[in-house]
Tab-separated table of C-alpha atoms and ligand atoms in Angstrom:
chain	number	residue	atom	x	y	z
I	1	UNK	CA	69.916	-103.546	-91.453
I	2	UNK	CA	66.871	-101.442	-90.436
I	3	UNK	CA	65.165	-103.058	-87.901
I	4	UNK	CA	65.447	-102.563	-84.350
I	5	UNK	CA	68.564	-105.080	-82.929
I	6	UNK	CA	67.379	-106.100	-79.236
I	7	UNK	CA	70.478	-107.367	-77.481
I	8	UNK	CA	70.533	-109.256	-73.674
I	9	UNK	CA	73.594	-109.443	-72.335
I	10	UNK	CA	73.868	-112.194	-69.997
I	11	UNK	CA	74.938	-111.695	-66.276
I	12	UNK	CA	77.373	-114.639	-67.020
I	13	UNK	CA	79.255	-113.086	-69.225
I	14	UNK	CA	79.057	-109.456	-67.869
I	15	UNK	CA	82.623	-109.269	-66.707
I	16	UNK	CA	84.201	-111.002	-69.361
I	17	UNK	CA	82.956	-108.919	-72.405
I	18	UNK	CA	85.821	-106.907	-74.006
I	19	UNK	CA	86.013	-102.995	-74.478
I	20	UNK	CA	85.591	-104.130	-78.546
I	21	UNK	CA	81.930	-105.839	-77.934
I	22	UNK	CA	81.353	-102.201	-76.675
I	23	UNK	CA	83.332	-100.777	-79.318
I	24	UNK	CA	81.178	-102.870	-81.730
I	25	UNK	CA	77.688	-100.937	-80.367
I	26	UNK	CA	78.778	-98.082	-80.419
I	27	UNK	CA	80.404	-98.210	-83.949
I	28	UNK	CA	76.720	-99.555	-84.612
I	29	UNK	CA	74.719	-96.747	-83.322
I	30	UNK	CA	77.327	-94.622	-85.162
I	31	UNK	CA	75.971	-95.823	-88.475
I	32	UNK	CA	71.945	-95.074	-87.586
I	33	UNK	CA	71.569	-98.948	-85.939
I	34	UNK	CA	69.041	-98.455	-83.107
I	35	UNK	CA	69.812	-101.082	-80.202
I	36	UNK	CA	67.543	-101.770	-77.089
I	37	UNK	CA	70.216	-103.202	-74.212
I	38	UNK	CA	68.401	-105.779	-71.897
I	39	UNK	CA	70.577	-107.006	-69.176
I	40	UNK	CA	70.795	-110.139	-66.624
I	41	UNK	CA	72.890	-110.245	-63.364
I	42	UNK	CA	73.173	-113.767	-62.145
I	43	UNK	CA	76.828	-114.104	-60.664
I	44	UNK	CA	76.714	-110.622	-59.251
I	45	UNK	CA	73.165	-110.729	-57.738
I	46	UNK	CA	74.598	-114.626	-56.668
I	47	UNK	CA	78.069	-112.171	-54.936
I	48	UNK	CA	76.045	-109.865	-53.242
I	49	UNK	CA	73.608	-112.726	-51.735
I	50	UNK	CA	76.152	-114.712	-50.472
I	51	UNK	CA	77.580	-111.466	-48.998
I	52	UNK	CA	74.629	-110.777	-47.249
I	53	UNK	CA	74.178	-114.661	-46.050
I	54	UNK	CA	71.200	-115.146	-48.339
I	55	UNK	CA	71.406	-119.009	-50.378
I	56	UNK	CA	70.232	-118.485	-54.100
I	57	UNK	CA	67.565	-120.892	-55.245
I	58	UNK	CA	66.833	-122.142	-58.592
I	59	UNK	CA	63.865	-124.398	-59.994
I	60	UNK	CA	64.579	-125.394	-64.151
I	61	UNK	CA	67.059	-122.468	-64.342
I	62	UNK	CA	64.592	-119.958	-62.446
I	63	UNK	CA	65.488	-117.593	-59.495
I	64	UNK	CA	62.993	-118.489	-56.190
I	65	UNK	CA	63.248	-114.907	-55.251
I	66	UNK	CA	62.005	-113.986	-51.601
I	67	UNK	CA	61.286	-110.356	-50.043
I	68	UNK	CA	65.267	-110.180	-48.965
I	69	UNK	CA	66.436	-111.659	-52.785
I	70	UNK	CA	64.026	-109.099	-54.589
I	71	UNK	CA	65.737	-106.284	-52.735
I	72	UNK	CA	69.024	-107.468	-53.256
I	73	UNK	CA	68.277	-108.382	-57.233
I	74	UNK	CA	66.108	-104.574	-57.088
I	75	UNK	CA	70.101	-103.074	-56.012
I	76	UNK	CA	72.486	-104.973	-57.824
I	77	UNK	CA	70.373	-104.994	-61.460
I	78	UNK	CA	69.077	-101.714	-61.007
I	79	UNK	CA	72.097	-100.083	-59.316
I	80	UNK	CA	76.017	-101.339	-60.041
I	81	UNK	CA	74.865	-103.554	-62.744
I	82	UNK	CA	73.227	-101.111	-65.033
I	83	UNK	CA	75.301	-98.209	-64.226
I	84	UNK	CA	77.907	-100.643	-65.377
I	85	UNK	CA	76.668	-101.008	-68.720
I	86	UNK	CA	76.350	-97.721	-69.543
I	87	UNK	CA	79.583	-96.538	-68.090
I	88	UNK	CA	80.804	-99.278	-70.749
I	89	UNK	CA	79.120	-97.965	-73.799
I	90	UNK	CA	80.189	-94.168	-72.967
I	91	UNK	CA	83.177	-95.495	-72.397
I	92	UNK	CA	83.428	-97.084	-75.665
I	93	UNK	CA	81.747	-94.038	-77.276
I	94	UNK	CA	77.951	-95.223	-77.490
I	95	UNK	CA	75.531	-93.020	-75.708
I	96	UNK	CA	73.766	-95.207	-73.459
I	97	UNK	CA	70.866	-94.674	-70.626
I	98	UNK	CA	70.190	-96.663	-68.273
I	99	UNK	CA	66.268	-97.587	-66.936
I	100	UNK	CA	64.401	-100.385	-65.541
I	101	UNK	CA	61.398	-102.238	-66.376
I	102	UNK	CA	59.631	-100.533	-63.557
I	103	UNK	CA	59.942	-97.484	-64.993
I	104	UNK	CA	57.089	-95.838	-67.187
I	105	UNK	CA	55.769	-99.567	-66.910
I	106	UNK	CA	58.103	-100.464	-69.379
I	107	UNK	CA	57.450	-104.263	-67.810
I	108	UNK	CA	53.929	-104.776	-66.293
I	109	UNK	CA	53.311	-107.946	-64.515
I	110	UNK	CA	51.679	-109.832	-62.288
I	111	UNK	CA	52.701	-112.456	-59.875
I	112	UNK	CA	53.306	-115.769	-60.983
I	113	UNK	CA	51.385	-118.362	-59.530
I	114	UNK	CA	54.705	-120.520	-59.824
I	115	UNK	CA	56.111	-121.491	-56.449
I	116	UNK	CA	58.947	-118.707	-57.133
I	117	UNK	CA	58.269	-116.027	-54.868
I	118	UNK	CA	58.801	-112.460	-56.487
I	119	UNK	CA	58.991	-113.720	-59.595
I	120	UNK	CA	56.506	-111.538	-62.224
I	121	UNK	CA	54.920	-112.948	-65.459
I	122	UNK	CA	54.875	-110.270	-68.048
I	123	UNK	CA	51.784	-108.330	-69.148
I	124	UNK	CA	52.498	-106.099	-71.075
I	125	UNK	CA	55.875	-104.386	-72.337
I	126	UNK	CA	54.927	-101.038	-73.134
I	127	UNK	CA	57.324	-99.465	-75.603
I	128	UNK	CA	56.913	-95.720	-74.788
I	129	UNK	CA	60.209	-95.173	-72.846
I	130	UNK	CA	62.540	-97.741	-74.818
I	131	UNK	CA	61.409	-95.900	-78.097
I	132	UNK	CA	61.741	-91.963	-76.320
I	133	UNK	CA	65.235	-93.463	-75.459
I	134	UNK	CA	65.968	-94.344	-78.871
I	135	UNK	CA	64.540	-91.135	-80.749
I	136	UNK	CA	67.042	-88.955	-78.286
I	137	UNK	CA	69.767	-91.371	-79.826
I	138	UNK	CA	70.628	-93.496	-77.299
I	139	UNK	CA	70.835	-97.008	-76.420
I	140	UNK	CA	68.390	-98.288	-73.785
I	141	UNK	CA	70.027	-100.414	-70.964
I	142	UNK	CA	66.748	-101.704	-69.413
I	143	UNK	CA	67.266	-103.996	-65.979
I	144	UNK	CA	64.820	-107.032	-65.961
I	145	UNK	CA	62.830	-105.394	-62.678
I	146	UNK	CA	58.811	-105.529	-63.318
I	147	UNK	CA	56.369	-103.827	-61.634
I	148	UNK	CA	52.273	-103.839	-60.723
I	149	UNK	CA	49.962	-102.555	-62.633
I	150	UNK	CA	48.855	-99.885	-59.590
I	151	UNK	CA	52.449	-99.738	-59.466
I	152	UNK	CA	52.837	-100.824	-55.921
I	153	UNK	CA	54.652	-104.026	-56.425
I	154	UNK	CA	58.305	-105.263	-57.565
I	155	UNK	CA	58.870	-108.501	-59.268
I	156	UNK	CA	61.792	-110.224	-60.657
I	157	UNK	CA	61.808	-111.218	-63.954
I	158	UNK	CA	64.255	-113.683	-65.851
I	159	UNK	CA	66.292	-111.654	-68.100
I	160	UNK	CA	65.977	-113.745	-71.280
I	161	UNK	CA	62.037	-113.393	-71.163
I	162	UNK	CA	62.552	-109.633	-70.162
I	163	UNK	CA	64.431	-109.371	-73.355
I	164	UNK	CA	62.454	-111.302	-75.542
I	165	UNK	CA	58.903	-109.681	-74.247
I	166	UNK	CA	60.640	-106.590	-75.176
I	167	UNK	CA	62.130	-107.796	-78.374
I	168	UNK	CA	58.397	-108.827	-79.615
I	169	UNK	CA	56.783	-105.502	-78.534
I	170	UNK	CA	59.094	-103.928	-80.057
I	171	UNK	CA	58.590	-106.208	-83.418
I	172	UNK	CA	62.578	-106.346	-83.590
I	173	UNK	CA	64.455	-107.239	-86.531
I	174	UNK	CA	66.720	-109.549	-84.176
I	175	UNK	CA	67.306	-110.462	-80.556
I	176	UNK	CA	70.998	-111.122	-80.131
I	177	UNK	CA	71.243	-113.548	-76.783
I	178	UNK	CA	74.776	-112.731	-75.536
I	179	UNK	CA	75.979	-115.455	-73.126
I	180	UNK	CA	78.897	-117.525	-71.677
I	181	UNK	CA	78.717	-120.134	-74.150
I	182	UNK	CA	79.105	-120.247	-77.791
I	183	UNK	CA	75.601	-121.224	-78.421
I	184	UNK	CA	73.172	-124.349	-77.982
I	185	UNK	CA	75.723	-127.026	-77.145
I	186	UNK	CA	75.359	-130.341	-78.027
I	187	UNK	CA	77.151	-133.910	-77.316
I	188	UNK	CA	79.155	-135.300	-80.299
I	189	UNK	CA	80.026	-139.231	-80.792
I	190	UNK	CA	82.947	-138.533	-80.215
I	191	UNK	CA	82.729	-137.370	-76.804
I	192	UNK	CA	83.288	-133.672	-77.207
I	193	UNK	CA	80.531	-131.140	-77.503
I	194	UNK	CA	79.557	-128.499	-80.687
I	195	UNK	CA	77.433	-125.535	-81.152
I	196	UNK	CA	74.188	-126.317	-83.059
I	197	UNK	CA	73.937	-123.859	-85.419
I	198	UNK	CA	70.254	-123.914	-86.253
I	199	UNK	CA	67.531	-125.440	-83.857
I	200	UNK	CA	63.724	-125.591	-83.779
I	201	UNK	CA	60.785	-125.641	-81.161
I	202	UNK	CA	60.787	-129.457	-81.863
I	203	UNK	CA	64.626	-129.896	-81.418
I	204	UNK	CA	64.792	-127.690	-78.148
I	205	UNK	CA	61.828	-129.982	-76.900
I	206	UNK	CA	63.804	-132.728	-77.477
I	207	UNK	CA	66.978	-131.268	-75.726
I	208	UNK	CA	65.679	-130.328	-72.935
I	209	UNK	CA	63.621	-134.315	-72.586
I	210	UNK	CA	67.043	-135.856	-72.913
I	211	UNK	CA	68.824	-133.096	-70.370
I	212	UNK	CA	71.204	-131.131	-73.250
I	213	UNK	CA	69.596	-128.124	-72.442
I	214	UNK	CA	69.401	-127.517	-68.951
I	215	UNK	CA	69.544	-124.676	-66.136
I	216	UNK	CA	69.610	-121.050	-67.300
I	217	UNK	CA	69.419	-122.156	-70.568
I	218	UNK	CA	65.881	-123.580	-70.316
I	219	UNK	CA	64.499	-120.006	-70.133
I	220	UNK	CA	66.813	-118.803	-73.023
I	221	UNK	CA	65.354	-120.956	-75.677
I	222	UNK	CA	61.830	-120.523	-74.455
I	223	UNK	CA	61.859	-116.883	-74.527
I	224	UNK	CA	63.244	-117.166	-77.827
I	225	UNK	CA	60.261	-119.145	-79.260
I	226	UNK	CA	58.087	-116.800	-77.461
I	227	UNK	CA	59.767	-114.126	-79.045
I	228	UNK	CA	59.616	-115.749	-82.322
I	229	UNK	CA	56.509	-116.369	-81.769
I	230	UNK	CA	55.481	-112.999	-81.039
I	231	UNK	CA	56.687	-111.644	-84.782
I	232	UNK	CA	60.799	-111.070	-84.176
I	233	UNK	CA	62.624	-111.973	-86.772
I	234	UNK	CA	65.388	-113.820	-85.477
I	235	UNK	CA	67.002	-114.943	-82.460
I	236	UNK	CA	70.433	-116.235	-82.221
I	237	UNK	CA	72.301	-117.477	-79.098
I	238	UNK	CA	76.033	-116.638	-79.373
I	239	UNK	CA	79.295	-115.207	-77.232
I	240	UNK	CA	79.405	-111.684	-76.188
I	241	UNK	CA	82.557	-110.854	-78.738
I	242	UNK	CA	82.456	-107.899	-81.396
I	243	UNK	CA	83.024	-110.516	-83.884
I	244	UNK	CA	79.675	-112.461	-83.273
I	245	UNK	CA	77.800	-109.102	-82.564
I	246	UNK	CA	79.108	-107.671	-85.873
I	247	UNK	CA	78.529	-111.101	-87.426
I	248	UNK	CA	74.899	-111.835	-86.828
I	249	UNK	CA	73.671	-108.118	-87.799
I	250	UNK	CA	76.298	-108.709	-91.227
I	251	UNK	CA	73.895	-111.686	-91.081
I	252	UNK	CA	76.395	-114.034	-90.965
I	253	UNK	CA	75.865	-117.865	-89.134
I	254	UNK	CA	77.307	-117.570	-86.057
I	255	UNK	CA	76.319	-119.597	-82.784
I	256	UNK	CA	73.082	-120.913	-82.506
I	257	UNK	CA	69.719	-119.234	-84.625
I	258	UNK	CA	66.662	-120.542	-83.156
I	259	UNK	CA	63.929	-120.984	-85.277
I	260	UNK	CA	60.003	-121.941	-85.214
I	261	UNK	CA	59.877	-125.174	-87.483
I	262	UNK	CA	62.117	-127.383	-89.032
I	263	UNK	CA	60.515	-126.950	-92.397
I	264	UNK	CA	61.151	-123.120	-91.820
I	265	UNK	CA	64.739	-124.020	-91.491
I	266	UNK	CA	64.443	-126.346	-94.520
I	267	UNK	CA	62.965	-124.060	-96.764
I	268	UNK	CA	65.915	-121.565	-96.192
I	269	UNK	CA	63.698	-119.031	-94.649
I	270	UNK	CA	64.804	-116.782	-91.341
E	301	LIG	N1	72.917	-127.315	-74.205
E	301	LIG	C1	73.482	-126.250	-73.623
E	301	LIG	N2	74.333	-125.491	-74.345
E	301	LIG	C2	74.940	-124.409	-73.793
E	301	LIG	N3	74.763	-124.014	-72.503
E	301	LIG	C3	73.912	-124.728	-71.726
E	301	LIG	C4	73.236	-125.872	-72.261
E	301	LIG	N4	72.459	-126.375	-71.276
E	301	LIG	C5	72.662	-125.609	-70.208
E	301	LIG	N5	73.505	-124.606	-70.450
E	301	LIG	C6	73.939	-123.618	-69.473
E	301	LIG	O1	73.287	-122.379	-69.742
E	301	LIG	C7	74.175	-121.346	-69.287
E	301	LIG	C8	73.712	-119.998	-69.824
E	301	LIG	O2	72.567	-119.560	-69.109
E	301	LIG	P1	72.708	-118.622	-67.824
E	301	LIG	O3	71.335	-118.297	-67.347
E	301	LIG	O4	73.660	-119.232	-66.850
E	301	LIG	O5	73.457	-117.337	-68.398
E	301	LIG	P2	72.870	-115.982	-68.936
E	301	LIG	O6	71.429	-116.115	-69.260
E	301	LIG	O7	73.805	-115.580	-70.026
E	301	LIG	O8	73.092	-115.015	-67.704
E	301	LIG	P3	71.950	-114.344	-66.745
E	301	LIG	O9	70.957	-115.417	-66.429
E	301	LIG	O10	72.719	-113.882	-65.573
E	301	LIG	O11	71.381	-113.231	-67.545
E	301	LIG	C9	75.511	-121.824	-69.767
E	301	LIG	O12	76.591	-121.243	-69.072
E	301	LIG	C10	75.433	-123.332	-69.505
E	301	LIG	O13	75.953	-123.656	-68.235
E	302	LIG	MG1	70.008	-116.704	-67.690
């Protein structure tokens, strides 16, 4: 694989991926792979509210993030949770460094007119410090923070559609979306539910009208069309494990790959 392989780990998963998923990066970067890192923090950020009396808000799988939530989210994403990361990967032999999207602009936005508080849409990801990162030969752990353009201003940012704007800017061969489920789950007759392997913008429409897709995973799939969208290659949902890591960059079919069209999918294309 050449291409640049963005990966967002979820915040759900964060304390349940194994030293091997680590193991797996760095054993990737070993062999010339460049990886960009792109990290959430829900349960922790969720911890440290409740700690501090503060009740987290959520509209279609969206943070409402007031003044005291963006300082908290600013501390735990920015602080424990990054550092986190990266103490993984060294631990696990990857040399790892840790930024946010405030920094060097990485993620300029403005403020969303959504009634979400805090809450930036992205602008512009400018590349500059993910790719200095990568040409010193590490990975970059970025922390979905965005700031102003007269860089005054914090905003929060959903970490899938930090990841994908990133992915896209980046024109990545793949954006691996590492989360507490398997993939895109889906009801069976029989009453039990199964990872959809493949899906398309039409399908995910039609998931999310009939309520298969809901909460955090609303934003996942749309900043993976958006991504798509935006010229990366290929998304795919899957389990934060070093066997569906390794497997999707082997390019093997494991959890869920999103793609634009149907016919796309039919024609045996990416
Ligand atoms: N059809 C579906 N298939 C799988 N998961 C779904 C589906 N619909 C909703 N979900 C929910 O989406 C969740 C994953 O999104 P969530 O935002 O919670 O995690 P994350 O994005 O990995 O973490 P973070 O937001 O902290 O970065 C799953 O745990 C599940 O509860
Ligand atoms: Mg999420």
């Amino acid at each position: 694989m050449q291409g640049i392989v963005v990966i967002k780990c979820g915040g759900s998963t964060m304390d349940q991926l194994p030293d091997s998923f680590f193991q797996a990066i760095a054993g990737l970067q070993a062999q010339g792979q460049e990886i960009v890192i792109v990290h959430g923090g829900g349960p922790a950020i969720n911890n440290m509210l409740d700690r501090v009396q503060i009740t987290p808000q959520f509209v279609d799988g969206l943070r409402v993030t007031c003044e005291d939530t963006l300082r908290v989210v600013e501390m735990v994403l920015c602080g424990s949770i990054n550092k986190a990361l990266v103490k993984r990967l060294t631990q696990a032999g990857a040399k790892a460094w840790g930024v946010s999207g405030i920094d060097g602009q990485t993620l300029l936005a403005t403020k969303t007119p959504r009634p979400l508080g805090w809450v930036g849409e992205i602008k512009k990801a400018d590349t500059t410090i993910p790719k200095a990162i990568l040409g010193q030969g590490y990975v970059p752990v970025i922390a979905p923070l965005s700031v102003s353009e007269d860089g005054a201003e914090t905003f929060n940012v959903n970490a899938d559609v930090a990841a994908g704007a990133i992915a896209a800017a980046l024109s990545a061969e793949k954006l691996i979306m590492v989360t507490d489920v398997p993939g895109i789950m889906q009801p069976q007759p029989d009453g039990t539910k199964a990872v959809v392997p493949a899906t398309s913008a039409e399908e995910i429409q039609e998931m999310i009208q009939t309520e298969v897709i809901t909460g955090g995973m609303i934003p996942k799939v749309q900043a993976a069309l958006d991504a798509l969208g935006q010229g990366v290659e290929q998304v795919v949902i899957c389990r934060g494990t070093a066997e569906d890591l390794l497997g999707v960059c082997a390019g093997q079919a494991v959890g869920t790959t999103v793609r634009m069209n149907v016919n796309y999918v039919q024609r045996g294309g990416k």
